[in-house]
Coordinates of C-alpha atoms in Angstrom, one line a residue:
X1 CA -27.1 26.6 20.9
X2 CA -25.4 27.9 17.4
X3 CA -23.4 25.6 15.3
X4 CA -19.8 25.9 15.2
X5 CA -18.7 26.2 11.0
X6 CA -17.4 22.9 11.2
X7 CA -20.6 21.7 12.5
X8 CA -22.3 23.0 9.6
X9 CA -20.0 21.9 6.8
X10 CA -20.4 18.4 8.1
X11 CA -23.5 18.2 8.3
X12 CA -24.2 18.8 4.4
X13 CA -23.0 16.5 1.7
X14 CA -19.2 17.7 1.5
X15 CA -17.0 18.5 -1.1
X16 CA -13.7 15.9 -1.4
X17 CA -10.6 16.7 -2.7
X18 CA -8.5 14.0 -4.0
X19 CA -4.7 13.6 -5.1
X20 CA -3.4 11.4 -7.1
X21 CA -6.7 11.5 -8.8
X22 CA -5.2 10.1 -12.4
X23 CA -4.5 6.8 -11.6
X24 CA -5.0 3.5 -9.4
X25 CA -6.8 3.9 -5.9
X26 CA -6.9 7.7 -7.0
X27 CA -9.1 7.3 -10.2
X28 CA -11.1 4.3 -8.6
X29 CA -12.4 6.6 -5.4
X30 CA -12.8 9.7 -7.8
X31 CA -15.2 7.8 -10.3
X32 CA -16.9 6.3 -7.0
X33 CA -17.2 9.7 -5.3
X34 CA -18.5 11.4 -8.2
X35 CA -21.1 8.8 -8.5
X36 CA -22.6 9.2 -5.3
X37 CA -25.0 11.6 -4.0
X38 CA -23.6 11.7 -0.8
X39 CA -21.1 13.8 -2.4
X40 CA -21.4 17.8 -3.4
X41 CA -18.6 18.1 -5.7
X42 CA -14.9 16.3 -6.3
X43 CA -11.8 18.5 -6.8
X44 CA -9.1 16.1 -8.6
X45 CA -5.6 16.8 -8.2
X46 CA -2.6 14.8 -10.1
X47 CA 0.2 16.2 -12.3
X48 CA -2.3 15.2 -15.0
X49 CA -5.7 15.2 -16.1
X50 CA -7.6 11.9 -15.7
X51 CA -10.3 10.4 -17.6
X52 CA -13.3 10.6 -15.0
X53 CA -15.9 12.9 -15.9
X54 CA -18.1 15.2 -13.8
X55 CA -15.5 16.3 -11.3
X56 CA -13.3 19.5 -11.3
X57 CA -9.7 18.2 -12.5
X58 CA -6.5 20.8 -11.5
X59 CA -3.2 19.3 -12.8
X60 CA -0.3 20.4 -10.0
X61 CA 2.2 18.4 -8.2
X62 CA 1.8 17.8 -4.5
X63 CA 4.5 19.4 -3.9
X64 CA 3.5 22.6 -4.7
X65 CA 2.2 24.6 -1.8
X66 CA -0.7 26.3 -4.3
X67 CA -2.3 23.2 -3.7
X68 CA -3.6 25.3 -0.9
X69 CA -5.7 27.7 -2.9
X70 CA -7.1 24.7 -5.2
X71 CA -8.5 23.5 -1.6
X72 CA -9.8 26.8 -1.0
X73 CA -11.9 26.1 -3.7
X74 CA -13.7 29.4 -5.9
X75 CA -17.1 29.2 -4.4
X76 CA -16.8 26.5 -1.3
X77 CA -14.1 25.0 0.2
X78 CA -12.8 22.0 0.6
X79 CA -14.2 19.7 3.0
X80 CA -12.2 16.6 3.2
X81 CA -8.8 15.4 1.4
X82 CA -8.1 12.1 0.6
X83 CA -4.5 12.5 -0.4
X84 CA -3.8 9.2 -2.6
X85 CA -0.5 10.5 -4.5
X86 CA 2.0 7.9 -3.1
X87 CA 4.7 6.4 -5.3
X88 CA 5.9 2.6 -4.2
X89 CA 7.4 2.0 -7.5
X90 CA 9.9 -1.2 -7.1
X91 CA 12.1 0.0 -10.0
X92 CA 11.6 3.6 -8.5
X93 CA 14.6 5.6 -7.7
X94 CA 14.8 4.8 -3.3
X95 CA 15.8 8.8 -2.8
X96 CA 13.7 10.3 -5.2
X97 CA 10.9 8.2 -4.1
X98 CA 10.8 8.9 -0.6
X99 CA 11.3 12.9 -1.8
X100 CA 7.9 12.6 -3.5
X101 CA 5.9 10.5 -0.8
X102 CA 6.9 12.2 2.3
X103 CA 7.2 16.1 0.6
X104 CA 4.0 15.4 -1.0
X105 CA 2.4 14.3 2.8
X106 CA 3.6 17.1 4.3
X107 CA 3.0 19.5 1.5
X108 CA -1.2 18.6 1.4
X109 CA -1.2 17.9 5.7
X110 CA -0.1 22.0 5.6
X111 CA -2.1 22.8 2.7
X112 CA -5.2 21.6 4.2
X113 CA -4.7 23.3 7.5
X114 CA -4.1 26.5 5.5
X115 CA -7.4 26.0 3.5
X116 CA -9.3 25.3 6.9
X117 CA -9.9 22.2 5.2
X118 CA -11.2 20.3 9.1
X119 CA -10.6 16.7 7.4
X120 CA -7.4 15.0 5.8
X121 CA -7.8 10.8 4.9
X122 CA -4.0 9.6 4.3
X123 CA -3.4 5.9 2.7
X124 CA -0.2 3.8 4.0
X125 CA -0.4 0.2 4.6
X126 CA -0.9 -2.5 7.4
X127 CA 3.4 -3.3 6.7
X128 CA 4.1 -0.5 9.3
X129 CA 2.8 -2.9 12.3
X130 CA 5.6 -4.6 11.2
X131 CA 6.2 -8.8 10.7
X132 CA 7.0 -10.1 13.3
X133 CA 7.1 -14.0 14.5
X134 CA 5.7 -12.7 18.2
X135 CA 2.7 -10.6 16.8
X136 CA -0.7 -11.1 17.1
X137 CA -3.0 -13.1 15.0
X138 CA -5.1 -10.9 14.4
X139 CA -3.4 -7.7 15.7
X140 CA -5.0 -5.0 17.0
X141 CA -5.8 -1.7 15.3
X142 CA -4.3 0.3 18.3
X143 CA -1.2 -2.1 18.1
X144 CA 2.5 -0.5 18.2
X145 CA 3.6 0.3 15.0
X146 CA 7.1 -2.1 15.2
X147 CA 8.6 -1.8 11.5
X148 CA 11.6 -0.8 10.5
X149 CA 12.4 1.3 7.6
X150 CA 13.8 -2.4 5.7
X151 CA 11.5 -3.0 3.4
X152 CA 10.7 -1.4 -0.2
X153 CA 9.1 2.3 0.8
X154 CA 8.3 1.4 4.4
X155 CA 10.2 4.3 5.3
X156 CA 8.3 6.4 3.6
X157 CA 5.0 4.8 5.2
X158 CA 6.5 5.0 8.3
X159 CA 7.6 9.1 7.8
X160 CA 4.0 9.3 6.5
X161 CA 2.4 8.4 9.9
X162 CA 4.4 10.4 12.0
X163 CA 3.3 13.4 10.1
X164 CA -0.4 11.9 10.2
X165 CA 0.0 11.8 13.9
X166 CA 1.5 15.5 14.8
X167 CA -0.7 16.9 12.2
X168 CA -3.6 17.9 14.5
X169 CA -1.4 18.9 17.5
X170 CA 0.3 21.3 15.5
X171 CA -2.6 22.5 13.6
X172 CA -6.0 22.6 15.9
X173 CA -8.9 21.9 14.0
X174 CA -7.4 19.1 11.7
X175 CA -8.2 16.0 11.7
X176 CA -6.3 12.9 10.0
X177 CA -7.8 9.6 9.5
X178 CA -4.9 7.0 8.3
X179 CA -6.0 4.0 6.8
X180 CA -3.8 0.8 6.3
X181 CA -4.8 -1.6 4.4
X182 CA -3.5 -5.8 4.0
X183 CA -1.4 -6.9 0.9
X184 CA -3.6 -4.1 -2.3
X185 CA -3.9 -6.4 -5.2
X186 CA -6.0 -5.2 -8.1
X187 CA -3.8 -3.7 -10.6
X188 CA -0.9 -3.2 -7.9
X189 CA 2.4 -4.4 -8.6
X190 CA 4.6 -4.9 -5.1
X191 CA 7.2 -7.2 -4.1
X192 CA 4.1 -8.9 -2.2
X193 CA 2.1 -9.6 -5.3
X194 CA 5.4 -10.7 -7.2
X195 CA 6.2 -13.7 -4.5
X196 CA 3.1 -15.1 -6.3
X197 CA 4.8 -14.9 -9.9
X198 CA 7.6 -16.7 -8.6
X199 CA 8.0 -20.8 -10.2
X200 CA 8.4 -21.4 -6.5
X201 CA 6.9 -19.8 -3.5
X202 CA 10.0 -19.2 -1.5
X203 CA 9.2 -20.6 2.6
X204 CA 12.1 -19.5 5.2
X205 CA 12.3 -22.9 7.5
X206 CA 10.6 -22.2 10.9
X207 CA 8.7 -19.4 9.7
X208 CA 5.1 -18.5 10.3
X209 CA 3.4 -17.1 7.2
X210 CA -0.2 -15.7 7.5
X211 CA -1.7 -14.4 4.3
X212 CA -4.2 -11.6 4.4
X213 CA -5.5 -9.6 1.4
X214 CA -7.3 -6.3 0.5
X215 CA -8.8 -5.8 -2.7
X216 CA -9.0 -2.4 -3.9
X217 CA -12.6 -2.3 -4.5
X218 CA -12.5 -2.9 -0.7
X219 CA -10.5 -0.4 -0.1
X220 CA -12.1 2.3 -2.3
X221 CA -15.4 1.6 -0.3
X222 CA -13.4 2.0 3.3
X223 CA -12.1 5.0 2.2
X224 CA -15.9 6.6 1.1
X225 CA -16.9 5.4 4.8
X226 CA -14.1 7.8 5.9
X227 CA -14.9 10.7 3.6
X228 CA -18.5 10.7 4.9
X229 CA -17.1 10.7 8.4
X230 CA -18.4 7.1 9.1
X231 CA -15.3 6.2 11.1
X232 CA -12.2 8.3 12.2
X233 CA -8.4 7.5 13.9
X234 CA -6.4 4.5 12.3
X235 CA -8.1 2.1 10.3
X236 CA -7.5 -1.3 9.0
X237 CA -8.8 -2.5 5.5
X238 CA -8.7 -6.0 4.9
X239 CA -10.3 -9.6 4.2
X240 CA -11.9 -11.1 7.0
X241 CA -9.4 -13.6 8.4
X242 CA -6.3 -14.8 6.7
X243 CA -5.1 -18.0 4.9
X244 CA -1.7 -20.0 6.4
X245 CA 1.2 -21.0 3.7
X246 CA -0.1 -24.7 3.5
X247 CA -3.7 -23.0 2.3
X248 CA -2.3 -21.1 -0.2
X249 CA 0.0 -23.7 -1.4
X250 CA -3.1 -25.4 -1.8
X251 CA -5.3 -22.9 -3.9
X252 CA -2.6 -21.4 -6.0
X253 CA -1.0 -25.1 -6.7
X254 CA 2.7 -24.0 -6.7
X255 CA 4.8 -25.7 -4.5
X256 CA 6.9 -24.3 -2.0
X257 CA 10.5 -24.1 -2.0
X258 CA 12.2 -23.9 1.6
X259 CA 15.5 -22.7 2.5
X260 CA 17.3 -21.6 5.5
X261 CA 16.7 -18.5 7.4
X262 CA 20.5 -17.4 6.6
X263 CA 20.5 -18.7 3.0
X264 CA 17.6 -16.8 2.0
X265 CA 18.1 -13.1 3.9
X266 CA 21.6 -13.5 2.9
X267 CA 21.1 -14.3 -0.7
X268 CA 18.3 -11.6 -0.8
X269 CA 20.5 -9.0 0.7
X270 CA 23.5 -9.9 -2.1
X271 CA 21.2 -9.7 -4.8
X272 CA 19.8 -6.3 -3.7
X273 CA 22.9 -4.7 -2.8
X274 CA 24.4 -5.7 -6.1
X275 CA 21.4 -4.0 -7.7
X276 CA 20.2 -7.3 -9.1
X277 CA 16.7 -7.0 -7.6
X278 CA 14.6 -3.8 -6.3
X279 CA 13.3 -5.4 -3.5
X280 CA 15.6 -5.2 -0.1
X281 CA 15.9 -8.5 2.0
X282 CA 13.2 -6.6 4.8
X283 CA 10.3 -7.2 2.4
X284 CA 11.1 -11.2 2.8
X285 CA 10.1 -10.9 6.4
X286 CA 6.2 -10.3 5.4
X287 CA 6.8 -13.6 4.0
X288 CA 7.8 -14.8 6.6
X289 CA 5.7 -13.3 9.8
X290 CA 2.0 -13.0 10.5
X291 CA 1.0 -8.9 10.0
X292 CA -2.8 -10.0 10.2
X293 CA -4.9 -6.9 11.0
X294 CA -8.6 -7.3 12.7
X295 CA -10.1 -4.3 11.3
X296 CA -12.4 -4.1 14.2
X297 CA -12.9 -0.4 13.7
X298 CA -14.4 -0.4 9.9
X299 CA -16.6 -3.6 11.3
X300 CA -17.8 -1.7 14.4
X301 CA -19.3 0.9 12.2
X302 CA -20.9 -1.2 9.6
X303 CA -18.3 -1.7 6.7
X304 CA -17.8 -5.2 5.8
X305 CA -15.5 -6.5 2.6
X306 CA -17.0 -7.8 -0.4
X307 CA -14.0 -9.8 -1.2
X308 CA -12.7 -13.4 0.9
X309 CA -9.4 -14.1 0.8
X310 CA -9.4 -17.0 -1.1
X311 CA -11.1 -15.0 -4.2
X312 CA -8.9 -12.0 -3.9
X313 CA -5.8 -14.5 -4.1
X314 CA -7.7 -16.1 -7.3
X315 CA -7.9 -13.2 -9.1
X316 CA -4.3 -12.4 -8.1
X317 CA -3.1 -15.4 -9.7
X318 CA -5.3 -14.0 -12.9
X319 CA -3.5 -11.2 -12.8
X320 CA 0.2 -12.1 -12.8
X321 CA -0.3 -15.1 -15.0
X322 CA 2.2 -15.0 -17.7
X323 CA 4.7 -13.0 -15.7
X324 CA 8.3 -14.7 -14.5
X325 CA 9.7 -13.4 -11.1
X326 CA 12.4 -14.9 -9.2
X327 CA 14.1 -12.9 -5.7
X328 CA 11.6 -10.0 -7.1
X329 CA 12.8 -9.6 -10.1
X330 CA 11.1 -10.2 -13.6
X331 CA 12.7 -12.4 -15.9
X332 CA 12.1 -12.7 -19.2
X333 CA 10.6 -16.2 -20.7
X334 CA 13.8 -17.9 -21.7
X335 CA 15.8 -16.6 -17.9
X336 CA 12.0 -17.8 -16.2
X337 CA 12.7 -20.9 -18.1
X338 CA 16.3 -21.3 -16.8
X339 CA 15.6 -20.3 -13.4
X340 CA 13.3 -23.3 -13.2
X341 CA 15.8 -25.9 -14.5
X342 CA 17.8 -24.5 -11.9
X343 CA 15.5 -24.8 -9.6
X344 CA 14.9 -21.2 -9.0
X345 CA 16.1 -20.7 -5.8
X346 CA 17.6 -17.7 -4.7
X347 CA 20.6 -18.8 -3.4
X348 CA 21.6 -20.5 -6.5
X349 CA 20.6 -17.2 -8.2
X350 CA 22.0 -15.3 -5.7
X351 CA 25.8 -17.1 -5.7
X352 CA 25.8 -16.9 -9.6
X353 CA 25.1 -12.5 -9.4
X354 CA 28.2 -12.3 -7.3
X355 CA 30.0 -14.7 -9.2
X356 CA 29.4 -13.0 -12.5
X357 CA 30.2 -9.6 -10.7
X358 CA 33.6 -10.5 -9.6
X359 CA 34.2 -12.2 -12.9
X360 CA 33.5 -8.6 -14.3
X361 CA 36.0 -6.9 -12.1
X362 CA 38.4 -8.9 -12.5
X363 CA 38.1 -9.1 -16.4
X364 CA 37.4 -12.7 -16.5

């Protein structure tokens, strides 16, 4: 029996494409692919040149529909995209930002199919199971996908799936593998990893927080496994297990600060809308609701994470040591150190941003 093409070109060590290539998960998986002999060649694609070596750099936006012929490649094509380029910039412009991440998906899920490219690898996150107090613990990776578009760049995520999902229907021979990893730390900055910068760590009363983590050395190796075709579909990437609030209160040693369901989403919404903070009162929900993925998948096939919980947390707190946020904004030292004499909460902080506003417009 003869091989089909796409028989062939999986069977030999494949060539990878990558986006968002420059920077953060982008450069870590480009340097790791390069490295491995697994791996014929590495095309990297960002809207600038990056400083890993021994891989075949092409500076482009997403966006732009010649992306196809970069996948096309001069001698061989394309075997795989990993398509990395995602922008979940807090301070990031909300319009803009979702034009970038979901033109950009759609842009390289079209290119690819054009290139016959037979594999794409998207990244979003384990959010779009949404937090919610009647999930799970763990939840499955087959679980309904129940957010809402409330959070900072869930939308986007969310947009980012859909197109994952009616990618191979409306292109035959494509397939997408979409992996979602826990709360990234390792050089990330999101309003997740900013709760831990906080004097306080904020607890709605009657919630139900479970805490897991990814690191992105973690992450970078679950995404080789699906480059190399070791596991396919939807994916979660995470620590095995999670920590409660009362553990993490424990190992980072700052004390909780509990208010009212209404006090809190209220004073997080005023803040927001008042353009005080960047993140919207949605992302207080992973705070306050188990998301806790199994990763059963990644397991099943041999992947395990290098990282606990507890030591991805420590090096978290290494991380944002030094840095002052209150309702998910950054404060300078002397506002940290005023926010703390005032307790810090986000009411207080909250009713003194609409006070000062009204003040304003009424020339006060």
């Amino acid at each position: 029996m003869s091989s089909s093409p796409s028989d062939v070109r999986a069977a030999r060590t494949p060539v990878v494409a990558v986006t968002g290539a420059a920077s953060g998960v982008g450069a870590l998986l480009t340097e790791r692919l390069a490295a491995s002999p697994e791996i014929k060649q590495v095309i990297a694609l960002d809207e600038r040149r990056g400083e890993v070596d021994g891989v075949e750099w092409h500076t482009l936006d997403v966006r732009d529909p010649a992306i196809a012929d970069r996948l096309r490649g001069d001698t061989r094509p394309v075997d795989v995209v990993v398509h990395l380029a995602l922008d979940l910039d807090l301070e990031a412009d909300p319009a803009a930002r979702t034009a970038y991440n979901v033109r950009g998906a759609q842009t390289v899920l079209t290119a690819a199919a054009a290139a016959g490219v037979p594999r794409v690898v998207v990244c979003t996150s384990a959010m779009v199971y949404g937090a919610l107090p009647d999930n799970d613990v763990p939840l499955a990776e087959d679980a309904e996908l129940r957010a809402t578009a409330e959070a900072t760049g869930l939308g986007d995520l969310l947009e980012i799936e859909r197109l994952a999902h009616r990618a191979p229907r409306a292109h035959p021979g494509l397939s997408v593998t979409v992996l979602r990893p826990a709360v990234l730390v390792g050089g990330t900055d999101t309003a997740l990893t900013r709760y831990f910068e906080s004097p306080r760590l904020l607890v709605v009363a009657g919630s139900r927080p479970c805490w897991q983590f990814c690191h992105v050395d973690d992450l970078v190796s679950a995404l080789e496994y699906a480059v190399l075709g070791k596991v396919d579909g939807e994916l979660a990437v995470g620590c095995d297990g999670w920590l409660e609030q009362e553990e993490v209160e424990e190992l980072t040693g700052i004390r909780r600060m509990e208010l009212p369901s209404s006090v809190a989403l209220g004073a997080a919404s005023r803040l927001h809308r008042l353009g005080i903070t960047p993140s919207p009162a949605g992302d207080l929900a992973y705070t306050m609701h188990p998301w806790v993925v199994s990763g059963s998948r990644l397991h099943d096939a041999g992947w395990r994470p290098a990282w606990t919980n507890e030591e991805v947390l420590a090096e978290l707190l290494e991380e944002v040591a030094g840095r002052h946020t209150v309702a998910g904004r950054r404060l300078g030292r002397k506002d940290a150190t005023a926010a703390g004499a005032a307790g810090a909460t986000v009411a207080l902080l909250g009713a003194a941003a609409v006070v000062r506003r009204a003040r304003k417009r009424r020339g006060v």
